[in-house]
C-alpha positions as a Python dict, from the first residue, in 0.01 Angstrom:
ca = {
    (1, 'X'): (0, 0, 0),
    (2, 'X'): (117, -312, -236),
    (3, 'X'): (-105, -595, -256),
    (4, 'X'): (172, -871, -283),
    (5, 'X'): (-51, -1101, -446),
    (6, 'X'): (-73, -850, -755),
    (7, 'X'): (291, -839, -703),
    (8, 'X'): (315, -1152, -729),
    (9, 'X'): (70, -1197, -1039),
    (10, 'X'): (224, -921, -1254),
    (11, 'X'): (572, -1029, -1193),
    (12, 'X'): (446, -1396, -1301),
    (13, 'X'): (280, -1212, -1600),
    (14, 'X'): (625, -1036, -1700),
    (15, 'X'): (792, -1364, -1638),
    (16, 'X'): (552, -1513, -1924),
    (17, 'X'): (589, -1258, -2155),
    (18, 'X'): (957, -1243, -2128),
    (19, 'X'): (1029, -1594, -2178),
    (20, 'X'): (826, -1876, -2290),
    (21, 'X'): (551, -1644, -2391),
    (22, 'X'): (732, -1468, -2652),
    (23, 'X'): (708, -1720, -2921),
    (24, 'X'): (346, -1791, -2794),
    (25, 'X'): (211, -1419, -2825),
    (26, 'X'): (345, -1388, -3216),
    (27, 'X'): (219, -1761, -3294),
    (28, 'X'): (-158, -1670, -3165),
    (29, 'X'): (-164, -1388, -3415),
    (30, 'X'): (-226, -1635, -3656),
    (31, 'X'): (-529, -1897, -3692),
    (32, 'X'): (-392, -2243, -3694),
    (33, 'X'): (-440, -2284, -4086),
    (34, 'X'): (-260, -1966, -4191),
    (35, 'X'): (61, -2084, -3922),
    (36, 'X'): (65, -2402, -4081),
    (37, 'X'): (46, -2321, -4404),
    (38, 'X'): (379, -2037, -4337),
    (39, 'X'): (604, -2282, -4137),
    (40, 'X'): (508, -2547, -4474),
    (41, 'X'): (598, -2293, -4687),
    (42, 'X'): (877, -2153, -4513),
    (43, 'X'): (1012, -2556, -4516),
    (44, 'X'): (942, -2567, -4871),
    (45, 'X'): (1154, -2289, -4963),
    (46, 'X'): (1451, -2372, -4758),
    (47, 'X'): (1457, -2744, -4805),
    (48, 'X'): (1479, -2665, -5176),
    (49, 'X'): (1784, -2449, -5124),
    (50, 'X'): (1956, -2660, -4927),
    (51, 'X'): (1911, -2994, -5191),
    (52, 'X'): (1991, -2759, -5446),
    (53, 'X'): (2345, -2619, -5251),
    (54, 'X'): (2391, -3052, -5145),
    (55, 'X'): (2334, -3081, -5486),
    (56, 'X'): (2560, -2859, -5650),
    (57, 'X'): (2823, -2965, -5367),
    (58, 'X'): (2789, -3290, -5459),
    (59, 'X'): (2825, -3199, -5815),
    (60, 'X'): (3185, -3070, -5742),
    (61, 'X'): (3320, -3289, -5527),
    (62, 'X'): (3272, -3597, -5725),
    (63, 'X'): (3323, -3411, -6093),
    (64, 'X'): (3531, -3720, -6225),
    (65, 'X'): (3260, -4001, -6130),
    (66, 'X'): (3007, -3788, -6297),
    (67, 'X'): (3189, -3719, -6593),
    (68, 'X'): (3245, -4140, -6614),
    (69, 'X'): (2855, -4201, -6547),
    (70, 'X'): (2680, -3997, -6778),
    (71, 'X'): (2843, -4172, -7083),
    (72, 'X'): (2757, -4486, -6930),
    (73, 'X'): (2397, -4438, -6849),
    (74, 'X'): (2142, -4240, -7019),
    (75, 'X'): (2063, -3861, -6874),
    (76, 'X'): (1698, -3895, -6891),
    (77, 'X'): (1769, -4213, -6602),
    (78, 'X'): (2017, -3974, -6395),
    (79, 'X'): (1743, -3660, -6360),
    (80, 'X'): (1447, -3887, -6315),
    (81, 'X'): (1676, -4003, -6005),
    (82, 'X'): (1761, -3673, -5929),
    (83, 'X'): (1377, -3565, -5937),
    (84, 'X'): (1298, -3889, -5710),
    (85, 'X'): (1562, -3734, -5443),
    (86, 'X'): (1438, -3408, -5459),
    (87, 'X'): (1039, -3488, -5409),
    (88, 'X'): (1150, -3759, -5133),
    (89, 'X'): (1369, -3477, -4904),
    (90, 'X'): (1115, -3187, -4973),
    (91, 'X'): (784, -3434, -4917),
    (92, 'X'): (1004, -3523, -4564),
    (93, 'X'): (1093, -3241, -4483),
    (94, 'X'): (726, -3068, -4571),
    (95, 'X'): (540, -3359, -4313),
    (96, 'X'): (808, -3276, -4067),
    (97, 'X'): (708, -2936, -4072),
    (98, 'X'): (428, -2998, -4071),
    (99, 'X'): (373, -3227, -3760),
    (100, 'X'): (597, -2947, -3558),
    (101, 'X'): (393, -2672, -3675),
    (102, 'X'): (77, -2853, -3532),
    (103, 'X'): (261, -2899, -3182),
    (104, 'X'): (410, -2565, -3169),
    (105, 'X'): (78, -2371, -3218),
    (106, 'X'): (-127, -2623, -3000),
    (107, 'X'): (145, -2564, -2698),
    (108, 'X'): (95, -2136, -2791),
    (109, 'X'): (-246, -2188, -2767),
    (110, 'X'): (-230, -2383, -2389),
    (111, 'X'): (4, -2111, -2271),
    (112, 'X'): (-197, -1822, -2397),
    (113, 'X'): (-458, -2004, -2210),
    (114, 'X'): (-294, -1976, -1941),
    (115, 'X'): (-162, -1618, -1949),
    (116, 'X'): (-528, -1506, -1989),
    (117, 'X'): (-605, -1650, -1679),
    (118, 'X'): (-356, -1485, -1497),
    (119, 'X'): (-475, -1158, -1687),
    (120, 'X'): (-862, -1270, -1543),
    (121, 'X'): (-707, -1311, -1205),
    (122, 'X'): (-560, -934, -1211),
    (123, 'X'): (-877, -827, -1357),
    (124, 'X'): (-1070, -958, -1014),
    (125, 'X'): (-798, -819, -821),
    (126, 'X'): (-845, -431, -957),
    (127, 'X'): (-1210, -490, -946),
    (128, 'X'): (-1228, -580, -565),
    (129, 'X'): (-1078, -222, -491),
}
C-alpha cells in the first residue's frame, strides 16, 4: 500500500531536482572559493571579448573621426585612454561577478539545505517500516 506522505515527499523531491534544484546540485559540487574564482574568470574572459568586439566596432563606425584625431593628439594619450576603459569595464564587470557569484552559491547552499532535509525526512520514513 502507498504511504501518501512518501508520495508526497518524493514528488516534492523530483519537483526540486527538476527545477530550482538543478542549478543548485551542479553549484554545490564546488567549494565556494573554486565557484568564485570560475564565474570571475569566466567574466574576465568574456568581458574582454566583448570591449575588444565594442572596440573594434567602434573603430569602424567612426573611421573618419579617428583618422582626424590621431594627427591631432599624440597615440601614446589615445591607448593610455583606451587602457583606462578597458581596466574600468573589466574591474566592473569582475566585482559584479563577483558579488552574484557570492549570492548564487549562498542561495545553492540554502536549497541544498533544504533538499537534504527532505532526503532525512524519507530516510525516517523507510526506517519506520
Amino acid at each position: 500500500m502507498l504511504n501518501e506522505d512518501k508520495v508526497r515527499l518524493m514528488s516534492r523531491m523530483a519537483m526540486f531536482e527538476t527545477c530550482e534544484g538543478k542549478e543548485a546540485i551542479k553549484i554545490e559540487k564546488y567549494t565556494k572559493k573554486d565557484y568564485i574564482f570560475i564565474q570571475v574568470i569566466k567574466t574576465w574572459v568574456l568581458s574582454t571579448i566583448g570591449f575588444a568586439l565594442v572596440f573594434l566596432l567602434a573603430l569602424l563606425l567612426c573611421i573618419d573621426f579617428i583618422s582626424v584625431v590621431l594627427s591631432a593628439v599624440n597615440l601614446s594619450v589615445i591607448l593610455i585612454a583606451i587602457v583606462a576603459l578597458y581596466a574600468a569595464c573589466v574591474i566592473l564587470s569582475v566585482m559584479y561577478a563577483r558579488k552574484e557569484a557570492v549570492s548564487r552559491y549562498e542561495e545553492a547552499k540554502r536549497l541544498i539545505k533544504k533538499y537534504r532535509k527532505y532526503v532525512d525526512e524519507l530516510d525516517v520514513m523507510y526506517s519506520d517500516f
